[in-house]
Coordinates of N, CA and C in Angstrom, one line a residue:
Chain A
X1317 N -18.1 1.8 16.2 CA -17.5 2.5 15.3 C -17.9 2.0 13.4
X1318 N -17.4 3.2 13.2 CA -17.1 3.2 11.9 C -15.9 2.1 11.5
X1319 N -16.0 1.5 10.1 CA -15.1 1.2 9.9 C -15.3 0.0 8.0
X1320 N -13.7 -0.5 8.5 CA -14.3 -1.7 7.0 C -13.8 -3.0 7.3
X1321 N -14.3 -4.2 6.6 CA -14.1 -4.8 8.0 C -13.9 -5.8 7.0
X1322 N -12.9 -6.7 6.9 CA -12.4 -7.6 6.0 C -12.5 -8.9 6.7
X1323 N -13.0 -10.3 5.5 CA -12.8 -11.8 6.6 C -13.1 -12.8 5.0
X1324 N -11.9 -13.7 5.8 CA -11.6 -14.0 7.2 C -10.5 -13.0 6.7
X1325 N -9.8 -13.2 8.0 CA -8.2 -12.7 8.3 C -7.2 -13.1 7.6
X1326 N -7.3 -15.1 7.3 CA -5.9 -15.7 7.7 C -7.3 -17.0 5.9
X1327 N -7.1 -16.9 4.5 CA -7.7 -17.9 4.1 C -6.4 -18.2 3.9
X1328 N -6.5 -19.9 3.6 CA -5.6 -20.8 2.1 C -7.0 -22.1 1.8
X1329 N -5.7 -21.9 0.7 CA -6.8 -22.7 -0.7 C -5.7 -23.1 -1.1
X1330 N -6.3 -24.5 -1.9 CA -5.4 -25.1 -3.1 C -5.6 -24.4 -4.1
X1331 N -4.5 -24.9 -5.3 CA -4.0 -24.1 -5.9 C -5.9 -25.2 -7.4
X1332 N -5.8 -24.0 -7.8 CA -6.7 -23.9 -8.4 C -8.1 -23.7 -7.9
X1333 N -8.3 -23.5 -7.2 CA -9.5 -23.9 -7.0 C -10.8 -22.2 -5.6
X1334 N -11.3 -22.3 -6.6 CA -12.1 -20.4 -6.1 C -12.4 -20.0 -5.1
X1335 N -12.0 -19.0 -5.0 CA -12.1 -18.5 -3.5 C -12.9 -17.4 -3.5
X1336 N -13.6 -17.0 -2.6 CA -13.8 -15.8 -2.6 C -13.6 -15.1 -1.4
X1337 N -12.8 -13.9 -1.9 CA -12.6 -12.7 0.1 C -13.5 -11.8 0.3
X1338 N -14.2 -11.4 1.4 CA -15.3 -10.7 1.6 C -14.7 -9.0 2.3
X1339 N -15.5 -8.0 2.2 CA -15.1 -6.6 2.6 C -16.6 -5.7 2.7
X1340 N -16.4 -5.2 4.2 CA -18.4 -4.9 4.5 C -17.4 -3.4 5.0
X1341 N -18.5 -2.5 5.1 CA -18.1 -1.2 5.3 C -18.9 -0.5 6.3
X1342 N -19.2 0.3 7.3 CA -19.9 0.8 7.8 C -19.6 2.5 8.1
X1343 N -19.3 2.7 6.7 CA -19.0 4.4 6.4 C -19.8 5.1 6.6
X1344 N -20.4 4.0 4.9 CA -21.2 4.5 4.0 C -20.8 4.8 3.2
X1345 N -20.0 5.4 2.6 CA -18.7 5.5 1.7 C -19.0 5.6 0.0
X1346 N -19.3 6.1 -0.7 CA -19.8 5.8 -2.1 C -19.0 5.2 -3.0
X1347 N -17.0 4.8 -2.8 CA -16.2 4.2 -3.0 C -15.4 3.0 -2.6
X1348 N -15.1 2.1 -3.6 CA -14.9 0.8 -3.1 C -13.8 0.3 -3.3
X1349 N -12.4 -0.1 -2.8 CA -11.3 -0.1 -4.2 C -10.6 -1.8 -3.8
X1350 N -10.3 -2.3 -3.7 CA -9.6 -4.0 -3.7 C -8.2 -3.8 -4.5
X1351 N -7.3 -4.2 -3.5 CA -5.6 -4.0 -4.0 C -4.4 -4.8 -3.5
X1352 N -4.2 -5.4 -3.4 CA -3.4 -6.9 -4.2 C -2.2 -6.1 -3.3
X1353 N -1.4 -6.0 -2.2 CA 0.1 -6.4 -1.8 C 0.9 -7.5 -1.8
X1354 N 1.7 -8.0 -2.5 CA 2.5 -8.7 -1.9 C 3.7 -8.4 -1.1
X1355 N 4.6 -9.3 -0.7 CA 5.8 -8.7 0.2 C 6.5 -7.5 -0.3
X1356 N 6.9 -6.5 0.7 CA 7.7 -5.6 0.4 C 7.7 -4.4 -0.3
X1357 N 6.3 -4.8 -1.3 CA 5.6 -4.0 -2.3 C 4.3 -3.3 -1.7
X1358 N 4.6 -2.0 -2.9 CA 3.3 -1.2 -2.8 C 2.2 -2.0 -2.7
X1359 N 0.9 -1.5 -2.5 CA -0.8 -2.0 -3.1 C -0.6 -1.3 -4.7
X1360 N -1.1 -2.6 -4.8 CA -1.6 -2.8 -6.6 C -2.4 -2.8 -6.1
X1361 N -3.2 -2.1 -6.8 CA -5.0 -1.7 -7.7 C -5.4 -1.8 -8.3
X1362 N -6.8 -3.3 -8.2 CA -6.6 -4.3 -8.7 C -8.6 -3.9 -9.7
X1363 N -9.1 -3.5 -8.7 CA -10.4 -2.6 -9.0 C -11.2 -1.7 -8.4
X1364 N -11.7 -1.0 -8.7 CA -12.6 0.3 -7.3 C -14.2 0.2 -8.6
X1365 N -15.0 0.8 -7.5 CA -16.1 1.3 -7.4 C -16.5 2.4 -7.2
X1366 N -16.8 3.3 -8.0 CA -18.1 3.8 -8.2 C -19.1 4.4 -7.5
X1367 N -19.5 3.9 -6.6 CA -20.8 3.7 -6.2 C -21.1 2.4 -7.2
X1368 N -21.6 1.8 -8.3 CA -22.1 0.6 -8.7 C -21.4 0.7 -10.1
X1369 N -20.8 1.5 -10.8 CA -19.9 1.6 -11.2 C -18.4 1.0 -11.2
X1370 N -18.3 -0.1 -11.7 CA -17.2 -1.1 -12.0 C -15.7 -0.7 -12.8
X1371 N -14.4 -0.3 -12.2 CA -13.7 -0.1 -13.1 C -12.3 -1.1 -12.8
X1372 N -12.2 -1.3 -13.4 CA -11.2 -3.1 -14.1 C -9.7 -1.8 -13.9
X1373 N -8.5 -2.3 -13.2 CA -7.2 -1.6 -14.1 C -6.8 -3.0 -15.6
X1374 N -6.2 -2.2 -16.3 CA -6.1 -3.2 -17.6 C -5.2 -3.9 -17.2
X1375 N -4.4 -4.0 -15.9 CA -3.6 -5.1 -15.9 C -4.2 -6.2 -14.9
X1376 N -5.1 -6.0 -14.6 CA -5.6 -6.8 -13.5 C -5.8 -7.8 -13.9
X1377 N -5.7 -9.2 -13.6 CA -5.5 -11.1 -14.2 C -7.1 -11.4 -15.0
X1378 N -7.2 -11.2 -16.2 CA -9.4 -12.3 -16.2 C -9.4 -13.3 -15.0
X1379 N -8.0 -13.8 -14.5 CA -8.5 -15.0 -13.5 C -9.4 -14.3 -11.5
X1380 N -9.0 -12.7 -12.0 CA -10.3 -12.3 -10.9 C -10.6 -11.4 -11.3
X1381 N -12.1 -11.4 -10.0 CA -14.0 -10.7 -10.2 C -14.0 -10.6 -9.4
X1382 N -15.0 -8.8 -9.5 CA -15.4 -8.3 -8.0 C -17.0 -8.5 -8.3
X1383 N -17.4 -8.3 -7.2 CA -18.9 -7.6 -7.1 C -19.0 -7.1 -5.8
X1384 N -19.7 -5.8 -6.1 CA -21.0 -4.7 -5.2 C -21.8 -5.1 -4.8
X1385 N -22.9 -6.4 -4.2 CA -23.7 -6.3 -4.4 C -24.9 -5.0 -3.9
X1386 N -24.3 -4.4 -3.2 CA -24.6 -3.5 -1.9 C -24.0 -2.4 -1.2
X1387 N -24.3 -0.8 -1.0 CA -23.4 0.0 -0.5 C -22.5 -0.6 0.4
X1388 N -21.9 -1.5 1.2 CA -21.9 -2.1 2.3 C -20.9 -3.2 2.0
X1389 N -21.0 -4.0 1.1 CA -19.9 -5.1 0.8 C -19.7 -4.4 -0.5
X1390 N -18.6 -5.8 -0.6 CA -17.2 -5.8 -2.3 C -17.0 -7.5 -1.8
X1391 N -16.6 -8.0 -3.0 CA -16.8 -9.1 -3.1 C -15.4 -9.1 -3.8
X1392 N -13.9 -10.1 -3.4 CA -13.5 -10.4 -4.5 C -13.0 -12.1 -4.7
X1393 N -13.7 -12.2 -5.9 CA -13.3 -13.9 -6.0 C -12.6 -13.8 -7.7
X1394 N -11.4 -14.7 -7.1 CA -9.8 -15.4 -7.5 C -11.0 -16.8 -8.0
X1395 N -10.7 -16.9 -9.4 CA -11.0 -18.0 -9.7 C -10.6 -19.3 -10.0
X1396 N -9.4 -19.7 -10.4 CA -8.5 -20.3 -10.2 C -6.8 -20.2 -10.1
X1397 N -7.1 -20.0 -8.5 CA -5.9 -19.6 -7.7 C -4.6 -20.1 -7.9
X1398 N -3.7 -19.4 -8.7 CA -2.2 -20.0 -8.8 C -1.0 -19.7 -7.9
X1399 N -0.1 -19.7 -7.3 CA 0.9 -19.6 -6.1 C 1.6 -18.4 -6.8
X1400 N 1.4 -17.9 -7.5 CA 1.3 -16.4 -7.6 C 0.2 -15.3 -7.1
X1401 N -1.2 -16.0 -6.8 CA -1.3 -15.0 -6.5 C -2.0 -14.4 -4.8
X1402 N -0.7 -16.1 -4.5 CA -0.2 -15.5 -2.8 C -0.3 -14.0 -2.3
X1403 N -0.7 -12.7 -1.2 CA -0.7 -12.0 -1.1 C -1.3 -11.4 -0.4
X1404 N -1.4 -10.4 0.5 CA -1.9 -9.9 1.0 C -3.1 -8.4 0.3
X1405 N -4.7 -9.1 0.6 CA -5.1 -8.3 -0.4 C -6.4 -7.5 0.8
X1406 N -6.1 -5.9 0.4 CA -6.8 -5.3 1.0 C -7.8 -4.1 0.1
X1407 N -9.2 -3.9 0.8 CA -10.3 -3.0 0.9 C -9.7 -2.1 1.9
X1408 N -10.7 -1.4 0.3 CA -10.6 0.3 1.0 C -11.7 0.6 1.0
X1409 N -12.5 2.0 1.7 CA -13.4 3.0 1.0 C -12.5 4.3 1.2
X1410 N -13.5 4.9 0.2 CA -13.4 7.2 0.1 C -14.9 7.3 -0.2
X1411 N -15.1 8.0 0.3 CA -16.3 9.4 0.3 C -16.1 10.1 -1.0
X1412 N -16.3 9.4 -2.0 CA -15.7 11.4 -3.5 C -14.2 10.6 -3.2
X1413 N -13.5 10.3 -2.8 CA -11.9 10.9 -2.6 C -11.5 11.9 -2.0
X1414 N -12.5 12.8 -1.1 CA -12.6 14.1 -1.0 C -11.4 14.0 0.9
X1415 N -11.3 12.8 1.4 CA -11.9 13.1 2.5 C -10.5 11.8 2.3
X1416 N -9.6 11.3 1.9 CA -8.5 10.2 1.8 C -9.4 9.3 2.0
X1417 N -9.1 7.5 2.1 CA -8.7 6.3 2.6 C -8.7 5.6 3.6
X1418 N -9.7 4.5 4.0 CA -9.6 4.3 4.9 C -9.7 2.6 3.9
X1419 N -8.6 1.7 5.3 CA -9.1 0.3 4.6 C -9.3 -0.4 5.7
X1420 N -9.4 -1.6 6.0 CA -9.2 -2.8 6.8 C -7.9 -3.3 6.7
X1421 N -7.7 -4.4 7.6 CA -6.9 -5.0 7.9 C -6.8 -6.5 7.4
X1422 N -7.3 -6.5 6.4 CA -7.1 -7.3 5.0 C -6.5 -9.0 5.0
X1423 N -6.6 -9.8 4.4 CA -6.3 -11.1 4.0 C -5.5 -11.8 3.4
X1424 N -4.9 -12.7 4.0 CA -3.7 -12.8 4.1 C -3.5 -13.7 3.0
X1425 N -3.7 -14.4 1.6 CA -3.7 -15.3 1.3 C -3.0 -16.3 0.8
X1426 N -3.4 -17.9 1.3 CA -1.9 -18.6 1.0 C -2.5 -20.0 0.3
X1427 N -1.4 -19.9 -1.0 CA -2.1 -20.8 -2.1 C -1.2 -22.3 -2.1
X1428 N -1.7 -23.5 -1.5 CA -1.0 -24.6 -1.2 C -0.8 -25.2 -2.2
Chain B
X1487 N 2.8 9.5 -16.3 CA 2.2 8.1 -15.3 C 2.6 8.9 -13.7
X1488 N 2.0 9.5 -13.0 CA 2.4 8.7 -11.8 C 3.3 8.9 -10.9
X1489 N 4.6 8.5 -10.6 CA 5.5 8.0 -9.8 C 5.2 7.9 -8.5
X1490 N 5.6 7.3 -7.9 CA 6.2 7.9 -6.3 C 7.2 7.0 -5.4
X1491 N 8.3 7.9 -4.7 CA 9.8 7.0 -4.1 C 9.4 7.8 -2.9
X1492 N 10.1 6.6 -2.2 CA 10.6 6.5 -0.7 C 11.8 6.7 -0.6
X1493 N 11.7 7.7 0.3 CA 13.9 7.4 1.0 C 13.7 7.6 2.1
X1494 N 14.3 7.1 3.0 CA 15.0 5.7 2.3 C 14.1 4.6 2.4
X1495 N 14.9 3.2 1.9 CA 13.3 2.0 2.3 C 13.9 2.0 3.7
X1496 N 14.7 2.0 4.6 CA 14.5 1.5 5.6 C 15.7 2.4 6.6
X1497 N 15.4 2.4 7.5 CA 16.0 3.3 8.4 C 15.8 3.0 10.2
X1498 N 17.0 2.8 10.6 CA 17.4 2.0 12.1 C 17.1 3.7 13.1
X1499 N 17.0 3.4 13.7 CA 16.9 4.5 15.3 C 17.3 3.8 16.5
X1500 N 18.1 5.0 17.3 CA 17.4 4.4 18.5 C 16.0 5.4 19.1
X1501 N 16.0 4.8 20.1 CA 14.5 5.3 20.8 C 15.1 6.7 21.3
X1502 N 14.4 7.3 21.3 CA 14.1 8.9 21.1 C 14.6 9.9 20.6
X1503 N 15.2 9.7 19.0 CA 15.5 10.6 18.7 C 14.0 11.1 17.8
X1504 N 15.0 12.5 17.3 CA 13.1 13.0 15.5 C 13.7 11.7 14.8
X1505 N 13.4 12.0 13.8 CA 13.3 11.5 11.9 C 12.6 11.7 11.5
X1506 N 12.8 12.4 10.2 CA 12.1 12.8 9.5 C 12.3 11.4 8.3
X1507 N 10.6 11.0 7.2 CA 10.9 10.1 6.5 C 10.4 11.5 5.1
X1508 N 10.7 10.3 4.3 CA 10.5 11.6 2.8 C 10.0 10.6 1.7
X1509 N 8.7 11.9 0.8 CA 8.5 10.3 -0.3 C 8.2 11.8 -1.2
X1510 N 8.5 12.0 -2.5 CA 8.2 12.7 -4.0 C 7.7 11.9 -4.6
X1511 N 7.4 12.5 -5.5 CA 6.0 12.2 -6.2 C 6.2 12.7 -7.8
X1512 N 6.0 12.6 -8.8 CA 6.4 13.3 -10.7 C 5.6 13.6 -11.0
X1513 N 4.3 14.2 -9.9 CA 3.1 14.6 -10.9 C 2.8 15.7 -9.9
X1514 N 2.5 17.1 -9.9 CA 1.9 18.0 -8.8 C 1.2 18.2 -8.6
X1515 N -0.1 17.6 -9.7 CA -1.6 17.7 -9.5 C -2.1 16.9 -9.0
X1516 N -1.9 17.3 -7.6 CA -2.7 16.2 -6.6 C -3.6 16.6 -6.2
X1517 N -4.9 15.9 -5.8 CA -5.6 16.4 -4.8 C -5.4 16.5 -3.8
X1518 N -4.6 15.0 -2.8 CA -4.2 15.0 -1.8 C -3.4 14.4 -1.9
X1519 N -2.9 14.5 -0.4 CA -1.0 13.4 0.0 C -2.1 12.4 1.5
X1520 N -1.8 11.4 1.5 CA -1.6 10.5 2.2 C -0.9 9.8 2.8
X1521 N -0.9 10.0 4.4 CA 0.5 9.2 4.8 C -0.2 7.9 6.1
X1522 N 0.7 6.9 5.4 CA 0.0 5.2 6.4 C 1.0 4.2 7.0
X1523 N 0.2 4.1 8.7 CA 1.3 3.5 8.8 C 0.8 1.6 8.7
X1524 N 1.8 0.3 8.4 CA 1.8 -0.7 8.4 C 2.4 -1.4 9.0
X1525 N 1.8 -2.2 10.1 CA 2.1 -2.8 10.7 C 2.5 -4.7 10.1
X1526 N 3.5 -5.5 10.7 CA 4.0 -6.6 9.7 C 2.6 -7.6 9.5
X1527 N 2.1 -7.9 8.6 CA 1.0 -8.6 8.0 C -0.5 -8.2 8.4
X1528 N -0.2 -6.7 9.1 CA -1.3 -6.5 9.0 C -2.3 -5.1 7.9
X1529 N -3.2 -4.6 7.6 CA -3.8 -3.4 7.4 C -3.0 -2.6 7.7
X1530 N -4.0 -1.5 6.3 CA -3.0 -0.2 6.4 C -4.0 0.7 7.7
X1531 N -2.7 1.9 8.5 CA -3.7 2.4 8.9 C -3.1 3.9 8.7
X1532 N -4.8 5.0 7.9 CA -4.1 6.4 8.3 C -3.7 7.4 9.0
X1533 N -2.5 7.7 9.0 CA -1.7 9.1 9.8 C -2.6 9.8 9.6
X1534 N -2.5 10.4 7.9 CA -2.7 12.2 8.4 C -2.6 12.1 6.6
X1535 N -3.9 12.5 6.8 CA -4.1 14.0 5.1 C -3.8 14.7 5.0
X1536 N -3.2 14.8 4.1 CA -2.9 16.8 4.0 C -3.3 16.8 2.5
X1537 N -4.2 18.0 2.7 CA -5.0 18.5 1.5 C -3.8 19.7 0.8
X1538 N -4.2 19.9 -0.8 CA -3.2 19.9 -1.6 C -3.3 21.3 -1.7
X1539 N -4.1 22.1 -1.2 CA -4.0 23.5 -0.3 C -2.8 23.4 0.9
X1540 N -3.1 22.9 0.7 CA -2.3 22.1 3.1 C -1.2 22.4 2.4
X1541 N -0.5 23.4 3.8 CA 1.2 22.7 3.8 C 1.2 21.8 4.9
X1542 N 1.0 21.9 6.0 CA 1.0 20.5 6.8 C -0.3 20.4 7.7
X1543 N 0.4 18.3 8.2 CA -0.8 18.8 9.1 C -0.6 17.9 10.4
X1544 N -0.6 18.3 11.3 CA 0.3 17.7 12.9 C -0.9 16.0 13.1
X1545 N -0.4 15.4 14.1 CA -1.3 14.4 15.0 C -0.6 14.5 15.9
X1546 N -0.7 14.6 17.1 CA 0.5 14.1 18.4 C 1.4 14.2 18.0
X1547 N 2.6 13.3 17.6 CA 4.3 13.1 17.3 C 4.5 13.2 16.3
X1548 N 3.2 13.3 14.8 CA 3.3 12.8 13.4 C 3.5 14.7 13.5
X1549 N 4.1 15.1 11.8 CA 4.4 16.4 11.4 C 4.1 16.0 10.3
X1550 N 3.5 16.3 9.2 CA 3.5 15.7 7.5 C 3.6 17.4 6.8
X1551 N 5.0 17.6 6.0 CA 4.1 18.2 5.1 C 4.3 17.9 3.7
X1552 N 3.7 19.6 3.0 CA 3.6 19.1 1.8 C 4.4 20.4 0.9
X1553 N 5.1 20.1 -0.2 CA 5.6 20.8 -1.1 C 5.2 20.6 -2.1
X1554 N 3.5 20.8 -2.6 CA 3.1 20.6 -4.2 C 3.8 21.1 -5.0
X1555 N 5.1 22.2 -5.1 CA 5.2 22.5 -6.1 C 6.7 21.7 -7.0
X1556 N 7.3 21.8 -5.8 CA 8.7 20.4 -5.9 C 7.9 19.2 -6.3
X1557 N 6.8 18.8 -5.4 CA 6.6 17.0 -5.4 C 7.2 16.3 -3.9
X1558 N 7.2 17.4 -3.2 CA 7.3 15.8 -2.6 C 6.9 16.5 -1.0
X1559 N 6.9 15.2 0.1 CA 6.1 15.7 1.9 C 7.0 14.7 2.7
X1560 N 6.9 15.5 3.7 CA 8.2 15.1 4.7 C 7.6 14.3 5.9
X1561 N 6.7 13.3 6.0 CA 6.8 12.5 7.4 C 7.7 13.0 8.3
X1562 N 7.2 13.6 9.8 CA 8.5 14.2 10.7 C 7.7 13.5 12.1
X1563 N 8.8 12.6 12.9 CA 8.8 11.9 14.1 C 9.4 12.0 15.0
X1564 N 8.5 12.8 16.1 CA 9.3 13.3 17.5 C 9.6 12.3 18.3
X1565 N 10.7 12.4 19.0 CA 11.1 10.8 19.8 C 10.1 10.0 20.3
X1566 N 10.9 9.9 19.3 CA 10.7 7.6 18.5 C 10.7 6.8 19.4
X1567 N 9.6 5.8 19.5 CA 9.8 4.9 20.6 C 9.9 3.8 19.6
X1568 N 9.9 2.5 20.9 CA 9.7 0.8 19.8 C 8.5 1.1 19.0
X1569 N 7.8 1.9 19.6 CA 6.6 0.9 18.8 C 6.0 1.8 17.8
X1570 N 6.5 2.7 17.3 CA 7.0 3.0 15.9 C 7.5 2.3 15.0
X1571 N 8.0 1.2 15.4 CA 8.8 0.8 14.4 C 7.4 0.2 13.7
X1572 N 7.3 0.3 12.3 CA 6.1 0.1 11.2 C 6.8 0.4 9.5
X1573 N 6.0 -0.2 8.7 CA 6.3 0.5 7.4 C 5.5 1.7 7.1
X1574 N 6.3 3.4 6.2 CA 5.3 3.5 7.0 C 5.2 4.6 5.1
X1575 N 4.0 4.2 4.2 CA 3.5 4.5 2.8 C 3.0 5.7 2.3
X1576 N 3.2 6.8 1.8 CA 2.9 7.8 1.5 C 2.4 7.7 -0.3
X1577 N 1.2 7.7 0.5 CA 0.3 7.7 -1.6 C 0.1 9.0 -1.8
X1578 N -0.3 8.7 -3.0 CA -0.9 10.4 -3.6 C -2.5 10.3 -4.7
X1579 N -3.3 11.2 -4.9 CA -4.7 10.8 -4.9 C -4.8 12.1 -6.0
X1580 N -4.4 12.3 -6.9 CA -5.2 13.4 -8.3 C -6.7 13.5 -8.2
X1581 N -7.7 13.1 -7.9 CA -8.6 13.0 -7.6 C -9.7 12.4 -8.3
X1582 N -9.1 12.2 -9.8 CA -9.6 11.0 -10.7 C -9.6 10.3 -11.4
X1583 N -8.3 9.6 -10.3 CA -7.9 8.5 -10.3 C -7.7 7.6 -9.0
X1584 N -7.5 6.5 -8.7 CA -7.4 6.1 -7.2 C -5.8 6.3 -6.9
X1585 N -5.6 5.8 -5.8 CA -4.2 6.5 -5.2 C -3.2 5.4 -5.0
X1586 N -1.7 6.7 -5.6 CA -0.6 5.5 -6.1 C 0.5 5.3 -4.7
X1587 N 1.4 4.1 -4.5 CA 1.8 4.4 -3.4 C 3.0 4.4 -3.9
X1588 N 3.6 4.2 -2.9 CA 4.8 4.5 -2.5 C 5.3 2.9 -2.2
X1589 N 6.5 2.8 -2.1 CA 7.2 1.2 -1.7 C 7.4 1.2 -0.4
X1590 N 7.2 2.6 0.6 CA 7.2 2.1 1.9 C 8.6 2.8 3.0
X1591 N 8.6 3.0 3.9 CA 9.9 3.4 4.2 C 10.4 2.1 5.8
X1592 N 10.7 1.1 5.4 CA 10.2 0.2 7.2 C 11.8 1.1 8.1
X1593 N 10.9 0.9 9.3 CA 11.1 1.9 10.5 C 11.6 0.6 11.7
X1594 N 12.7 1.3 12.0 CA 12.6 0.2 13.0 C 13.6 0.7 14.4
X1595 N 12.7 1.4 15.6 CA 13.2 2.2 16.8 C 13.8 1.3 17.5
X1596 N 15.2 1.5 17.5 CA 15.9 0.2 18.7 C 16.0 1.0 20.4
X1597 N 15.2 0.3 21.2 CA 15.0 0.1 22.8 C 16.2 0.5 23.7

């Protein structure tokens, strides 16, 4: 089945140690998104790619970066994770925003 | 700036009841509205997508309506079951900006 896959499902990292979360899709959607969701809060958009065009939300911390090497893959890099970065990270895709968004299962990040 | 509000924040009902979840948004110039389900510790599962030209969408026991002019959508769940327990999120899309989410309604269906 066509889908959005996030790896790993759970990630534990040390305070200040760089970590990378990955997302892949078989939907061939041209738009990919990274959202951060903290407990009992709405998902908050960090970045999105429209094809290779990168869009950074104004309030996304500099500590967060993203890469999209091809249509299928997108990565979220956290250069120096702090305790406040512990959250669920959600990857999503859409096709020209006309047919809704498809989300992956998320990566739960714990910072120790 | 688009704001999305969901009421109530939490809801507990006995099994078998019909229920309505509400979503309101401040900017009626939307492209579509999407309802999602989120189980604890999991990602988002799309339930229904309503285009701006549509009034409602149905899938099984779920029915979502959209009144764009008043900035409101409802999600109706018929004959609720314990397996329906989850958080339900609505999100609006203006077409040229990414989705804006509400904070969700946490539903508990008691057997």
